[in-house]
Coordinates of C-alpha atoms in Angstrom, one line a residue:
M1 CA 18.6 -114.1 44.2
T2 CA 20.4 -114.7 47.5
S3 CA 19.7 -112.5 50.4
S4 CA 22.5 -110.9 52.5
I5 CA 20.3 -111.1 55.6
R6 CA 21.5 -113.7 58.1
P7 CA 19.1 -116.1 59.7
G8 CA 17.4 -114.3 62.6
G9 CA 16.8 -111.2 60.4
H10 CA 20.0 -109.2 61.0
P11 CA 22.2 -108.0 58.1
P12 CA 25.9 -109.0 58.2
S13 CA 28.2 -106.5 59.8
V14 CA 30.6 -104.5 57.7
P15 CA 33.7 -106.3 59.2
A16 CA 32.2 -109.7 58.5
M17 CA 31.4 -108.7 54.9
T18 CA 34.9 -107.3 54.5
D19 CA 36.5 -110.5 55.9
E20 CA 34.5 -112.5 53.4
L21 CA 35.4 -110.3 50.5
V22 CA 39.1 -110.4 51.5
R23 CA 39.0 -114.2 51.7
E24 CA 37.3 -114.4 48.3
L25 CA 39.9 -112.0 46.9
E26 CA 42.7 -114.2 48.1
R27 CA 41.0 -117.4 46.7
V28 CA 40.6 -115.7 43.3
R29 CA 44.2 -114.4 43.3
A30 CA 45.5 -117.9 44.1
E31 CA 43.4 -119.5 41.5
N32 CA 44.7 -116.9 38.9
R33 CA 48.4 -117.7 39.9
Q34 CA 47.5 -121.3 39.4
L35 CA 46.0 -120.8 36.0
E36 CA 48.9 -118.6 34.9
R37 CA 51.4 -121.3 35.9
A38 CA 49.3 -123.9 34.0
L39 CA 49.2 -121.8 30.9
V40 CA 53.0 -121.4 30.8
S41 CA 53.4 -125.1 31.5
H42 CA 51.1 -126.0 28.7
A43 CA 52.9 -123.8 26.2
T44 CA 56.3 -125.3 27.2
V45 CA 54.8 -128.9 26.7
D46 CA 53.4 -127.9 23.3
R47 CA 56.8 -126.5 22.2
A48 CA 58.5 -129.6 23.5
I49 CA 56.0 -131.8 21.5
G50 CA 56.9 -129.7 18.4
V51 CA 60.7 -130.4 18.9
L52 CA 59.9 -134.2 19.3
T53 CA 57.7 -134.3 16.1
V54 CA 60.8 -132.8 14.2
L55 CA 63.6 -134.8 15.8
G56 CA 61.8 -138.0 16.0
R57 CA 59.7 -137.6 12.8
I58 CA 56.5 -138.6 14.7
S59 CA 53.1 -137.1 15.0
P60 CA 52.1 -134.6 17.6
D61 CA 50.0 -137.3 19.4
D62 CA 53.0 -139.5 19.5
G63 CA 55.1 -136.5 20.7
F64 CA 52.9 -136.2 23.6
T65 CA 53.1 -139.9 24.3
V66 CA 56.9 -139.9 24.1
L67 CA 57.0 -136.9 26.4
R68 CA 54.7 -138.6 28.9
E69 CA 56.6 -141.8 28.9
I70 CA 59.8 -140.1 29.5
S71 CA 58.3 -138.3 32.5
Q72 CA 56.8 -141.5 33.8
H73 CA 60.0 -143.6 33.4
T74 CA 62.2 -141.0 35.0
N75 CA 59.8 -139.7 37.6
I76 CA 60.4 -136.2 36.4
R77 CA 57.6 -133.7 36.0
L78 CA 56.2 -133.6 32.5
S79 CA 56.9 -129.7 32.3
A80 CA 60.4 -130.4 33.6
V81 CA 61.1 -132.9 31.0
A82 CA 59.6 -130.4 28.3
E83 CA 62.0 -127.6 29.6
H84 CA 65.1 -130.0 29.3
L85 CA 64.0 -130.9 25.8
L86 CA 63.7 -127.3 24.8
A87 CA 67.1 -126.5 26.3
H88 CA 68.5 -129.4 24.3
A89 CA 67.0 -128.3 21.1
R90 CA 68.9 -124.9 21.7
G91 CA 72.2 -126.8 22.2
A92 CA 72.2 -127.7 25.9
A93 CA 73.2 -131.2 26.9
L94 CA 70.4 -133.4 27.8
P95 CA 70.9 -135.4 31.1
D96 CA 71.9 -139.0 30.6
V97 CA 68.6 -140.4 32.2
L98 CA 66.5 -138.3 29.8
L99 CA 68.7 -139.0 26.8
G100 CA 68.4 -142.8 27.3
E101 CA 64.5 -142.6 27.8
L102 CA 64.2 -140.3 24.8
H103 CA 65.9 -142.8 22.6
A104 CA 64.0 -145.7 23.9
A105 CA 60.6 -143.9 23.6
L106 CA 61.3 -142.5 20.1
A107 CA 62.3 -146.1 19.1
R108 CA 59.0 -147.3 20.3
H109 CA 56.9 -144.8 18.5
A110 CA 59.1 -144.4 15.2
D111 CA 57.4 -145.0 11.9
P112 CA 58.6 -148.4 10.8
R113 CA 58.6 -147.1 7.2
A114 CA 61.1 -144.3 8.2
R115 CA 63.7 -146.9 9.4
P116 CA 66.7 -147.7 7.0

């Protein structure tokens, strides 16, 4: 158990404790916001992987690899690529740079048995 007594035998002052609590609350709130953004981003990426598995007739693992490769080759954040793919699945046009990389990545990961 930790003691709230400072070296020298004096308890911390109320303002000092309040300042520490305020800083900790701010840190926890910032961490919470970061975790919320990560959760939303993860869900978006998962849905985009689902789209890729259907469109490309590939496994979920390959879907993630395709998504990652598109992101790396275009220098666009993975979550942004995922958002574009989800919009494309709903009928939006896919930017040309992403469309080209999508076709190239799907070709690299397509099941050879599925080719005509």
